[in-house]
PDB file of C-alpha atoms in Angstrom:
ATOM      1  CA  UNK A   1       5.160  19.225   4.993  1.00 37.00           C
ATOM      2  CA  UNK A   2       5.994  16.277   6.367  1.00 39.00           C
ATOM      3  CA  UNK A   3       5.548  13.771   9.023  1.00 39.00           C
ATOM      4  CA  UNK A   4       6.870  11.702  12.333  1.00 41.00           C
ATOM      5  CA  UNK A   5       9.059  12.029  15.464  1.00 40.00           C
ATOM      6  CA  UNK A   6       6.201  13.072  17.863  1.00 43.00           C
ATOM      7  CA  UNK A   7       2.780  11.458  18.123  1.00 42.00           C
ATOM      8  CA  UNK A   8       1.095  14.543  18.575  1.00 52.00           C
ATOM      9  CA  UNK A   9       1.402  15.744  15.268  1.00 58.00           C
ATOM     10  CA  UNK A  10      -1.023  15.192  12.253  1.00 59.00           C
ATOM     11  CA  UNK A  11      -3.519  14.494  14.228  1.00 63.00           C
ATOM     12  CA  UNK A  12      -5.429  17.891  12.845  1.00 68.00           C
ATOM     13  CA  UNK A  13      -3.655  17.669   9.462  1.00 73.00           C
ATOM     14  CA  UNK A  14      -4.546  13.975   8.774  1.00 78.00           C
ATOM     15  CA  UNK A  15      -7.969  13.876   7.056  1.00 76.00           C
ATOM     16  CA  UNK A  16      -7.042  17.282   5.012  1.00 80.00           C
ATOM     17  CA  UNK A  17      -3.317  16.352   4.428  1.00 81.00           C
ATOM     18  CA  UNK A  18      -3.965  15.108   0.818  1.00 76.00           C
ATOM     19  CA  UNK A  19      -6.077  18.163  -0.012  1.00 81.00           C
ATOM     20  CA  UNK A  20      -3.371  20.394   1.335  1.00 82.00           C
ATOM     21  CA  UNK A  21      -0.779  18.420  -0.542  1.00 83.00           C
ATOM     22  CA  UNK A  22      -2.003  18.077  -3.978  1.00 83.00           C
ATOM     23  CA  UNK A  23       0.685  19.400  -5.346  1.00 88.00           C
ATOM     24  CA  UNK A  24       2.840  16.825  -4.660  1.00 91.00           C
ATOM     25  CA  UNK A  25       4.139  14.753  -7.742  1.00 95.00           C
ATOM     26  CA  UNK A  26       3.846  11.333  -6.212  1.00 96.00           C
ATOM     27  CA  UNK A  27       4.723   9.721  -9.245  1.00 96.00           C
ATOM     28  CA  UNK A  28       7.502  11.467 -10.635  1.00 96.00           C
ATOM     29  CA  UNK A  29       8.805  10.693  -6.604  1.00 97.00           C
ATOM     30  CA  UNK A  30       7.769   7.091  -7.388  1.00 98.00           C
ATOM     31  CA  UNK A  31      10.011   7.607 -10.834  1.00 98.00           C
ATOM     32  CA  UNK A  32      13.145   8.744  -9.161  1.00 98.00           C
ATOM     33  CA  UNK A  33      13.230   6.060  -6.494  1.00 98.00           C
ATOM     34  CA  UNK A  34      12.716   3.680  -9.314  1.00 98.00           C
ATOM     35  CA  UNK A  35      15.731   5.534 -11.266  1.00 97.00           C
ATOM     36  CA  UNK A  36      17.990   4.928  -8.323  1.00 98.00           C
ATOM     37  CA  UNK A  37      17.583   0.893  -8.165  1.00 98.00           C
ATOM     38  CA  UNK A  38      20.064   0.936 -10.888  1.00 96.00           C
ATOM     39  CA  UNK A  39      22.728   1.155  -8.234  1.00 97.00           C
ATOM     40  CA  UNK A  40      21.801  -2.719  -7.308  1.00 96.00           C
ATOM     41  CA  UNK A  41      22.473  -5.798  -8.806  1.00 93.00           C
ATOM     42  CA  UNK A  42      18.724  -6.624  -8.796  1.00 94.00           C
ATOM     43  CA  UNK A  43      15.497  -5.025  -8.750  1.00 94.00           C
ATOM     44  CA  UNK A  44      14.365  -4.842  -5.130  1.00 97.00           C
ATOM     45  CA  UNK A  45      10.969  -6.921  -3.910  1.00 97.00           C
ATOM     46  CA  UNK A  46      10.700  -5.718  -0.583  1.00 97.00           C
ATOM     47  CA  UNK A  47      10.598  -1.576   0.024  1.00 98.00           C
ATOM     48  CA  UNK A  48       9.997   0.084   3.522  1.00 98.00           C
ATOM     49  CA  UNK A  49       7.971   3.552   3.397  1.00 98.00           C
ATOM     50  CA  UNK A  50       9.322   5.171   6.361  1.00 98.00           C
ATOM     51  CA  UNK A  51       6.367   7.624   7.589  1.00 96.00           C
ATOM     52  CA  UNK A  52       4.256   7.092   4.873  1.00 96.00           C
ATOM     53  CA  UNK A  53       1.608   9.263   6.446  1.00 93.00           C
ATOM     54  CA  UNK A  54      -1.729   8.873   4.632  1.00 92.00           C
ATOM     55  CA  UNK A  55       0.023   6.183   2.201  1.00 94.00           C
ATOM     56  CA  UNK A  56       0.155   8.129  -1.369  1.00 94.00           C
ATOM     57  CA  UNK A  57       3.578   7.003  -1.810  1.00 96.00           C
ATOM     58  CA  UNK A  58       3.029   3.121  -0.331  1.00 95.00           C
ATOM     59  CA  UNK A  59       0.598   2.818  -2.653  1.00 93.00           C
ATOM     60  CA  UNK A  60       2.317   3.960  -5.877  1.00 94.00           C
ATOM     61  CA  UNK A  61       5.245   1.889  -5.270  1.00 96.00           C
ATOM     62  CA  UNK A  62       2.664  -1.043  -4.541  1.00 93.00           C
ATOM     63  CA  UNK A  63       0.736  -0.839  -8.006  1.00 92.00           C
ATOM     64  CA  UNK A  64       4.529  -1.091  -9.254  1.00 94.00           C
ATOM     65  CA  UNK A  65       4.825  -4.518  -7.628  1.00 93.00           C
ATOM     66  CA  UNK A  66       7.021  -4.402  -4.982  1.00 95.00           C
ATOM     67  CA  UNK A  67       6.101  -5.488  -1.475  1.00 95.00           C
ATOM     68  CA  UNK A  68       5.605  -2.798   0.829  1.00 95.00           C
ATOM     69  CA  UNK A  69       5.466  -1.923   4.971  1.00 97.00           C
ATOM     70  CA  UNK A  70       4.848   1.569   6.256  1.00 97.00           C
ATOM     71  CA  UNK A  71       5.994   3.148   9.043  1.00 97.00           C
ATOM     72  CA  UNK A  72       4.540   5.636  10.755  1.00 96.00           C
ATOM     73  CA  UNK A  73       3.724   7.454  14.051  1.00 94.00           C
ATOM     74  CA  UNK A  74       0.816   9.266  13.819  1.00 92.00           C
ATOM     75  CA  UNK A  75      -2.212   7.154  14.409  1.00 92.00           C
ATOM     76  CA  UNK A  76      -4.397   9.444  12.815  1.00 91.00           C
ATOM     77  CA  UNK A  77      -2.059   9.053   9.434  1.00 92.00           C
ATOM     78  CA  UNK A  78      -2.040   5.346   9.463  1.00 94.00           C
ATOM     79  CA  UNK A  79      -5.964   5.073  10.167  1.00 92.00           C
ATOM     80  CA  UNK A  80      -6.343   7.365   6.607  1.00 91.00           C
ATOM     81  CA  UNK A  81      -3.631   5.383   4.624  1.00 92.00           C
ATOM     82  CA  UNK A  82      -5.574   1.837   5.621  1.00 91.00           C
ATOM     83  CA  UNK A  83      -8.261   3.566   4.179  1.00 89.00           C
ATOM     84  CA  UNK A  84      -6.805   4.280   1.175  1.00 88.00           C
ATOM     85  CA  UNK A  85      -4.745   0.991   0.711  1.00 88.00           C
ATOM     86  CA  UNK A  86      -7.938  -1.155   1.595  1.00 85.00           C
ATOM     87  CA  UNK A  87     -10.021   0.778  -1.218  1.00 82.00           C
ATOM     88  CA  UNK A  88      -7.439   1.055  -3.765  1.00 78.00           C
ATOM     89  CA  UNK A  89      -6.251  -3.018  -3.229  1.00 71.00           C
ATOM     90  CA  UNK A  90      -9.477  -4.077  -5.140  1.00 65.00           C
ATOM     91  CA  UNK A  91      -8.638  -1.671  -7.865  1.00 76.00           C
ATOM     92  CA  UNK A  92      -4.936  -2.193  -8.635  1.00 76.00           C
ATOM     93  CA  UNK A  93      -2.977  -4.729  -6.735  1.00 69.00           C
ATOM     94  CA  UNK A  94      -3.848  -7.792  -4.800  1.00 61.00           C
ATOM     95  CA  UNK A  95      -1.711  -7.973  -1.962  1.00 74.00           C
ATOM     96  CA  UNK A  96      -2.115  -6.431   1.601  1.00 79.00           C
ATOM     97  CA  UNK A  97       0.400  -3.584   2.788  1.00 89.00           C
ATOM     98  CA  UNK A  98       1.769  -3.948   6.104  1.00 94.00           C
ATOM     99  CA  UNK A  99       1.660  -1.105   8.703  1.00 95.00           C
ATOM    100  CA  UNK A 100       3.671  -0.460  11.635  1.00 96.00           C
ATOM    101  CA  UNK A 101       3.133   2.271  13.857  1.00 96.00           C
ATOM    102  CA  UNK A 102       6.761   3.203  15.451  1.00 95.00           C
ATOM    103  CA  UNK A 103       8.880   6.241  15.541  1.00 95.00           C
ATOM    104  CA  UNK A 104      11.739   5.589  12.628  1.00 95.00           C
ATOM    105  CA  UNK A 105      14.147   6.925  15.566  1.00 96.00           C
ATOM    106  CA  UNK A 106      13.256   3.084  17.213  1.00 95.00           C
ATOM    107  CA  UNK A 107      12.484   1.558  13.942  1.00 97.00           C
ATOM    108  CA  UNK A 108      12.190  -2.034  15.100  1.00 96.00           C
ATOM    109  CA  UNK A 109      11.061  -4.563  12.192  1.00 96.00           C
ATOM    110  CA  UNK A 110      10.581  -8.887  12.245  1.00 92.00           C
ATOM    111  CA  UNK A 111      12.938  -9.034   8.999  1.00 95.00           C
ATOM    112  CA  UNK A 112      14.892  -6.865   6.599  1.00 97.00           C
ATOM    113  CA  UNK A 113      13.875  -5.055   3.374  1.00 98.00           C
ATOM    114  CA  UNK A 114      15.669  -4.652   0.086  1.00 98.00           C
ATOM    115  CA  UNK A 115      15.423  -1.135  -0.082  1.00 98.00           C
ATOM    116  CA  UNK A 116      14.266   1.880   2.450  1.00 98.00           C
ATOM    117  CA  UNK A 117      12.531   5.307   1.439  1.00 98.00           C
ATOM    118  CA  UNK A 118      11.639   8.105   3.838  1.00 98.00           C
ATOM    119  CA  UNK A 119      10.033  10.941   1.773  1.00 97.00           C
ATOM    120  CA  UNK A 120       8.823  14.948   2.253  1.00 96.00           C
ATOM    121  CA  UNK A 121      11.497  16.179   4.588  1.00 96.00           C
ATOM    122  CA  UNK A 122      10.207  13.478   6.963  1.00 96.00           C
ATOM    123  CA  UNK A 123      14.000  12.791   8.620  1.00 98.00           C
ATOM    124  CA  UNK A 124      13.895  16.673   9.536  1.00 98.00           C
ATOM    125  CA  UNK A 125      11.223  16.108  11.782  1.00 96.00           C
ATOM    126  CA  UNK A 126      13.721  14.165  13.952  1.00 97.00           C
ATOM    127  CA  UNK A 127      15.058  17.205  16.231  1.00 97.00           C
ATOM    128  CA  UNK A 128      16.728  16.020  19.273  1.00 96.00           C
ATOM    129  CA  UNK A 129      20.441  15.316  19.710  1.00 94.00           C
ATOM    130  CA  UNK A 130      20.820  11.582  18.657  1.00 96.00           C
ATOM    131  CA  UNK A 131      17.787  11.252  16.722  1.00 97.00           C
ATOM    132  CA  UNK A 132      18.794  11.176  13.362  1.00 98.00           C
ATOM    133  CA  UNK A 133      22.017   9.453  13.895  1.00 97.00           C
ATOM    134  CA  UNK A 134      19.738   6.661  15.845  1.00 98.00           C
ATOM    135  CA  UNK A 135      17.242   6.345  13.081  1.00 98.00           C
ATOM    136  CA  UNK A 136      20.275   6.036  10.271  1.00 98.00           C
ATOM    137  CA  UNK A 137      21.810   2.936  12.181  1.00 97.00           C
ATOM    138  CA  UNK A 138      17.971   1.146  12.820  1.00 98.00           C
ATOM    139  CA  UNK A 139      17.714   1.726   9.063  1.00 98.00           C
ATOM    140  CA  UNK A 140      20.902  -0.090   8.000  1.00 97.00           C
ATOM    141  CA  UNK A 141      20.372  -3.143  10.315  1.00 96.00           C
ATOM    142  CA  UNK A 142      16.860  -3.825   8.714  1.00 98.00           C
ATOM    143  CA  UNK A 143      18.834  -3.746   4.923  1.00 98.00           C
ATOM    144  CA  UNK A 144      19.491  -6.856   3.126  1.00 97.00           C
ATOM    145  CA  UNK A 145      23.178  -6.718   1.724  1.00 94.00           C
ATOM    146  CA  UNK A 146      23.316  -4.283  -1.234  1.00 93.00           C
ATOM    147  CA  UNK A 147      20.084  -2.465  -0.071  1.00 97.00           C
ATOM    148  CA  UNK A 148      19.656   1.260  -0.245  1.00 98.00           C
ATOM    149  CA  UNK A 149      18.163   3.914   1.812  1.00 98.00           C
ATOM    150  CA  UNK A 150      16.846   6.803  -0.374  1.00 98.00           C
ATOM    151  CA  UNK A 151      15.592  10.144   1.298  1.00 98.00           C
ATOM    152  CA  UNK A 152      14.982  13.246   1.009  1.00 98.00           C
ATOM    153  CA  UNK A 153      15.484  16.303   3.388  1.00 98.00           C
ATOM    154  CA  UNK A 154      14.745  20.179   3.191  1.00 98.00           C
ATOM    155  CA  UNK A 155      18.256  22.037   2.514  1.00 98.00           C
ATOM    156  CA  UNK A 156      19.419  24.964   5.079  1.00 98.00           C
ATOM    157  CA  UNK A 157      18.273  27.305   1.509  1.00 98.00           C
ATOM    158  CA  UNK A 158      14.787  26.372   2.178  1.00 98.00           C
ATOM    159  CA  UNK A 159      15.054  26.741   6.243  1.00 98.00           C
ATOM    160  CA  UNK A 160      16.260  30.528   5.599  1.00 97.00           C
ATOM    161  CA  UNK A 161      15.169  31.344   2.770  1.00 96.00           C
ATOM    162  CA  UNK A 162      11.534  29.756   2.670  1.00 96.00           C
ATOM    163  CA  UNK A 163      10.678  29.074   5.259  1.00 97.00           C
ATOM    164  CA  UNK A 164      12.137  31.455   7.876  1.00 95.00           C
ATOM    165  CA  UNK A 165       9.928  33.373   9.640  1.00 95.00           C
ATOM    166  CA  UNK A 166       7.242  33.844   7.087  1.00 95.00           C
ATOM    167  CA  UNK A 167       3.934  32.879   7.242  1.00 96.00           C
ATOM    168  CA  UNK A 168       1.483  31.167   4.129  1.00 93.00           C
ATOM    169  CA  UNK A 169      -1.972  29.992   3.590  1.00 93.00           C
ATOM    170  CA  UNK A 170      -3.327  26.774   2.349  1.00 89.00           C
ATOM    171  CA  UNK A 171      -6.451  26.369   1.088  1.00 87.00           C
ATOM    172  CA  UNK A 172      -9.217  24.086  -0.436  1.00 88.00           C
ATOM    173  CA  UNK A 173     -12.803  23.678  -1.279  1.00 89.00           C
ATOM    174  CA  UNK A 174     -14.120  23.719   2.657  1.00 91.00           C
ATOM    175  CA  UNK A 175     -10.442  23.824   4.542  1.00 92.00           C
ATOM    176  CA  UNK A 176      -7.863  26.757   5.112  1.00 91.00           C
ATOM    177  CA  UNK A 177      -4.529  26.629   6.727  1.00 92.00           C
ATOM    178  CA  UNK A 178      -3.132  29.599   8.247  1.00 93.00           C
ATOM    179  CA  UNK A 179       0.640  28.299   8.544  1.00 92.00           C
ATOM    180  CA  UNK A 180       3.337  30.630  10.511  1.00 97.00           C
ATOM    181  CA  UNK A 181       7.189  30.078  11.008  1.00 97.00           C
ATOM    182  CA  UNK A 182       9.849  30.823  13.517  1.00 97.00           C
ATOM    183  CA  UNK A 183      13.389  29.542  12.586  1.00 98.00           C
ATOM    184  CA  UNK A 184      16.385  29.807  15.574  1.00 97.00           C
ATOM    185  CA  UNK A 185      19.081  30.329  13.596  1.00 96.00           C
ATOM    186  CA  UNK A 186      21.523  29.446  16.633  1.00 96.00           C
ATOM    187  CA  UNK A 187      19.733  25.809  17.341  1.00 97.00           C
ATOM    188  CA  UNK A 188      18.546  25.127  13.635  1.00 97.00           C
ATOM    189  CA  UNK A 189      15.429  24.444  14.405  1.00 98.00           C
ATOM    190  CA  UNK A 190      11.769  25.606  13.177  1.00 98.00           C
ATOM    191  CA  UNK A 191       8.668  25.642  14.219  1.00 97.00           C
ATOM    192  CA  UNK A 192       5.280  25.782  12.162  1.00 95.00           C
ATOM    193  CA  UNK A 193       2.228  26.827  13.721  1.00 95.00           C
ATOM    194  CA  UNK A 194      -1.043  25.725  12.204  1.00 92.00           C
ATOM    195  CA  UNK A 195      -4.306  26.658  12.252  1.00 93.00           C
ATOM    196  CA  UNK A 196      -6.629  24.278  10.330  1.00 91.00           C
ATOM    197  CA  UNK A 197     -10.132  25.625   9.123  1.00 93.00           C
ATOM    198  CA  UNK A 198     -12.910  23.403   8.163  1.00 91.00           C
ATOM    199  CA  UNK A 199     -16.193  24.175   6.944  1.00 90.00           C
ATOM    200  CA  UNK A 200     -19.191  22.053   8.914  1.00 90.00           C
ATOM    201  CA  UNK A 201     -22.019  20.755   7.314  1.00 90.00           C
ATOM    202  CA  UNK A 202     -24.213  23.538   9.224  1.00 91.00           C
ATOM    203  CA  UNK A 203     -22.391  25.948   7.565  1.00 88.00           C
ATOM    204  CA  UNK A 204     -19.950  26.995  10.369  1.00 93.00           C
ATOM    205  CA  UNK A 205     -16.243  26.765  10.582  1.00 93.00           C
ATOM    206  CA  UNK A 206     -14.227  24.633  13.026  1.00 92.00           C
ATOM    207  CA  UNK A 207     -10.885  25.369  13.597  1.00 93.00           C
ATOM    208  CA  UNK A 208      -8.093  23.286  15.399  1.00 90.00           C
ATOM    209  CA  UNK A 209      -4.555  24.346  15.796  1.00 91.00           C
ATOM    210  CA  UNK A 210      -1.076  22.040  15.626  1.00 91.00           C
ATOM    211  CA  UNK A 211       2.616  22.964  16.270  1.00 92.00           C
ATOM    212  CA  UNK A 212       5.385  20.919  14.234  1.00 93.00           C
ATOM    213  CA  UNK A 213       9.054  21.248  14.525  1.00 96.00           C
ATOM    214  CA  UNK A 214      11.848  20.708  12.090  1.00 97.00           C
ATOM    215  CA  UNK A 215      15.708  20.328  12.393  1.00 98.00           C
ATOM    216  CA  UNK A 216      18.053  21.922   9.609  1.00 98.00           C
ATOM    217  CA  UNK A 217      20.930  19.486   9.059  1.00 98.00           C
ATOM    218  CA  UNK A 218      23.427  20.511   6.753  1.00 98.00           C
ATOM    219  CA  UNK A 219      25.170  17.972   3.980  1.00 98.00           C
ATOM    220  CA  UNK A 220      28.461  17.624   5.686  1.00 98.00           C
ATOM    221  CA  UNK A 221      26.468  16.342   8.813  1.00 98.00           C
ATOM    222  CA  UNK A 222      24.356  14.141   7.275  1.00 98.00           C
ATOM    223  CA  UNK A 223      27.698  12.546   4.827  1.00 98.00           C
ATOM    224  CA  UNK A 224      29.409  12.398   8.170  1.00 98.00           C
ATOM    225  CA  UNK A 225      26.312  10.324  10.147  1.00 98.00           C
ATOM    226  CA  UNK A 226      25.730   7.851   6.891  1.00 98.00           C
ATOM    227  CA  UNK A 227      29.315   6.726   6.868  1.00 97.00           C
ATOM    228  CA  UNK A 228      29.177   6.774  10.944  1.00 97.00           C
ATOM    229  CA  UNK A 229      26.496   4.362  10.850  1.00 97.00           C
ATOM    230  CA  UNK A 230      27.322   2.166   7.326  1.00 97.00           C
ATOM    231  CA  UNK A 231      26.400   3.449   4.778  1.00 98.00           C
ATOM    232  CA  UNK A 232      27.847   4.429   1.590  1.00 98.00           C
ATOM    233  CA  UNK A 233      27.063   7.515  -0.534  1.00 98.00           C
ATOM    234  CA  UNK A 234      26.067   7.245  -3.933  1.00 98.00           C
ATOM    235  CA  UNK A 235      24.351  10.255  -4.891  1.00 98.00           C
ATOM    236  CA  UNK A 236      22.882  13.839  -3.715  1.00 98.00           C
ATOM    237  CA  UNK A 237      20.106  15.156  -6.281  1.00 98.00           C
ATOM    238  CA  UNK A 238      18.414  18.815  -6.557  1.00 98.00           C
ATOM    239  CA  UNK A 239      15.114  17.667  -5.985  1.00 96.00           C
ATOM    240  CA  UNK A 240      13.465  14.922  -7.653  1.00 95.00           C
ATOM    241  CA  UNK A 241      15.876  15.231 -10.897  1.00 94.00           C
ATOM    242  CA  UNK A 242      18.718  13.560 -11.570  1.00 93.00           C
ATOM    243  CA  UNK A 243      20.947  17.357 -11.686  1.00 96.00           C
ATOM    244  CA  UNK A 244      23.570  18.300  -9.286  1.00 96.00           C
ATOM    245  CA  UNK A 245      22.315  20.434  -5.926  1.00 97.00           C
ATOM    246  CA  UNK A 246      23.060  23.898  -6.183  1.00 97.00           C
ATOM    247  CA  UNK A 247      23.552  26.312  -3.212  1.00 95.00           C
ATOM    248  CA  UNK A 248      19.735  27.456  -3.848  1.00 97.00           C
ATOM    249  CA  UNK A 249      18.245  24.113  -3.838  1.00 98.00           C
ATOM    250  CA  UNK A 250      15.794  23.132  -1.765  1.00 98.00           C
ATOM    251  CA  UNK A 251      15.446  19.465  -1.206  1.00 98.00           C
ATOM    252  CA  UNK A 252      18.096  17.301  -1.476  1.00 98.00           C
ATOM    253  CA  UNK A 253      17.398  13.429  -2.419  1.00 98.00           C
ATOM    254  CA  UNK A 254      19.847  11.314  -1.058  1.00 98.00           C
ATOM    255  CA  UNK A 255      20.637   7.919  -2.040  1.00 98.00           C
ATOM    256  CA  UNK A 256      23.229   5.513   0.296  1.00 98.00           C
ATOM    257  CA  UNK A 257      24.183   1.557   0.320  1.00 98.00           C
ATOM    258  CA  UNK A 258      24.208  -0.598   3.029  1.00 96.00           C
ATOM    259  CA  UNK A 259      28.164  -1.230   3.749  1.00 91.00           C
ATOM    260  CA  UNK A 260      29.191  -4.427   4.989  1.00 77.00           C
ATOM    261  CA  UNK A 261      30.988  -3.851   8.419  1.00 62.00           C
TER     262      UNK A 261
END
């Protein structure tokens, strides 16, 4: 799961998103951004974490060195990375992280960036006609020259095949999410329906409940709205690895250049 595109969301998910999540290789992430720099001329200083959500991400590309904002529009996401960034700053890097609470649709920033990553199917969350194309040309005008703009998004596989209209359960020590899907095959779109259980310190159970949406793009759209806005394509990966996608995959990690126009 991901997040952005309506402030509503993760506000229920924020202080269990982690636990939820722990699955997620944040490193080996961290690894294939890093892999993808070789398309500059230089090693990029200055990275943009578009929705960085609670910050796992920011902060592994910060004890790496480079500079980092995050972007994000969920209050409630922001309030748990500066959390996180201000306890793990003493440990294992010294300077602050910047964060901007904006949708990346309107992504407005005081100076450009040498790179841009948006991570977890985060650019799906942006649903309505316009959106994505919007956010793709905010992104490129806050590039330095050569900069890229790695992403990822969830593949049209994973909206029919995975997710669909099934339903799943998440679960920790003290938190359960019941998690139900409808996918539209006609508009592309699906919507999850959450139900978050936490256990009280009484002994009783709280529950709160959350609706997210995502878009299903497919790969000729989104080739067709980088070069649209000015970008240039350098590479489509299965996943996190550096193989070719195949027509089961279910992320695909995009990397594009800034064009000069």
């Amino acid at each position: 799961m991901s997040r952005d595109s309506a402030g509503e969301i993760y506000t229920s998910l924020a202080a269990v998103y982690d636990r939820l999540n722990a699955e997620v290789d944040y490193a080996a992430i961290a690894d294939h951004i890093e892999r993808q720099f070789g398309f500059m001329t230089e090693k990029p200083v200055s990275l943009l974490d578009l929705a960085c959500g609670t910050g796992s991400l920011t902060i592994e590309l910060a004890r790496r060195g480079y500079d980092l904002i995050g972007v994000d529009l969920s209050e409630d996401m922001l309030a748990e990375a500066r959390h996180r960034f201000d306890s793990a700053a003493k440990r294992d890097f010294c300077h602050d992280i910047l964060l901007i609470r904006q949708n990346i649709a309107d992504l407005e920033l005081y100076g450009t960036v040498d790179a841009a990553v948006c991570c977890l199917d985060s650019l799906n969350y942006l649903t309505r006609d316009g959106e994505l194309r919007r956010a793709f040309r905010h992104i490129h005008n806050y590039l330095n020259p050569d900069g890229l703009f790695i992403f990822d998004m969830n593949t049209p596989y994973k909206f029919e095949h995975i997710y669909g209209d099934n339903s799943y359960i998440l679960e920790d020590d003290g938190i359960l999410c019941a998690w139900q899907n409808s996918y539209n095959q006609k508009s592309r779109i699906c919507d999850f329906y959450l139900s978050i259980f936490r256990e009280c310190p009484d002994g009783l159970w709280e529950r709160s409940d959350e609706k997210q949406r995502e878009r299903c793009y497919s790969l000729a759209t989104l080739k067709r709205m980088l070069a649209e806005t000015g970008f240039e394509l350098l590479a489509v990966c299965d996943g996190w690895s550096e193989n070719e996608p195949t027509d089961k995959s279910e992320r695909w990690c995009v990397t594009a250049r800034r064009a000069e126009t």
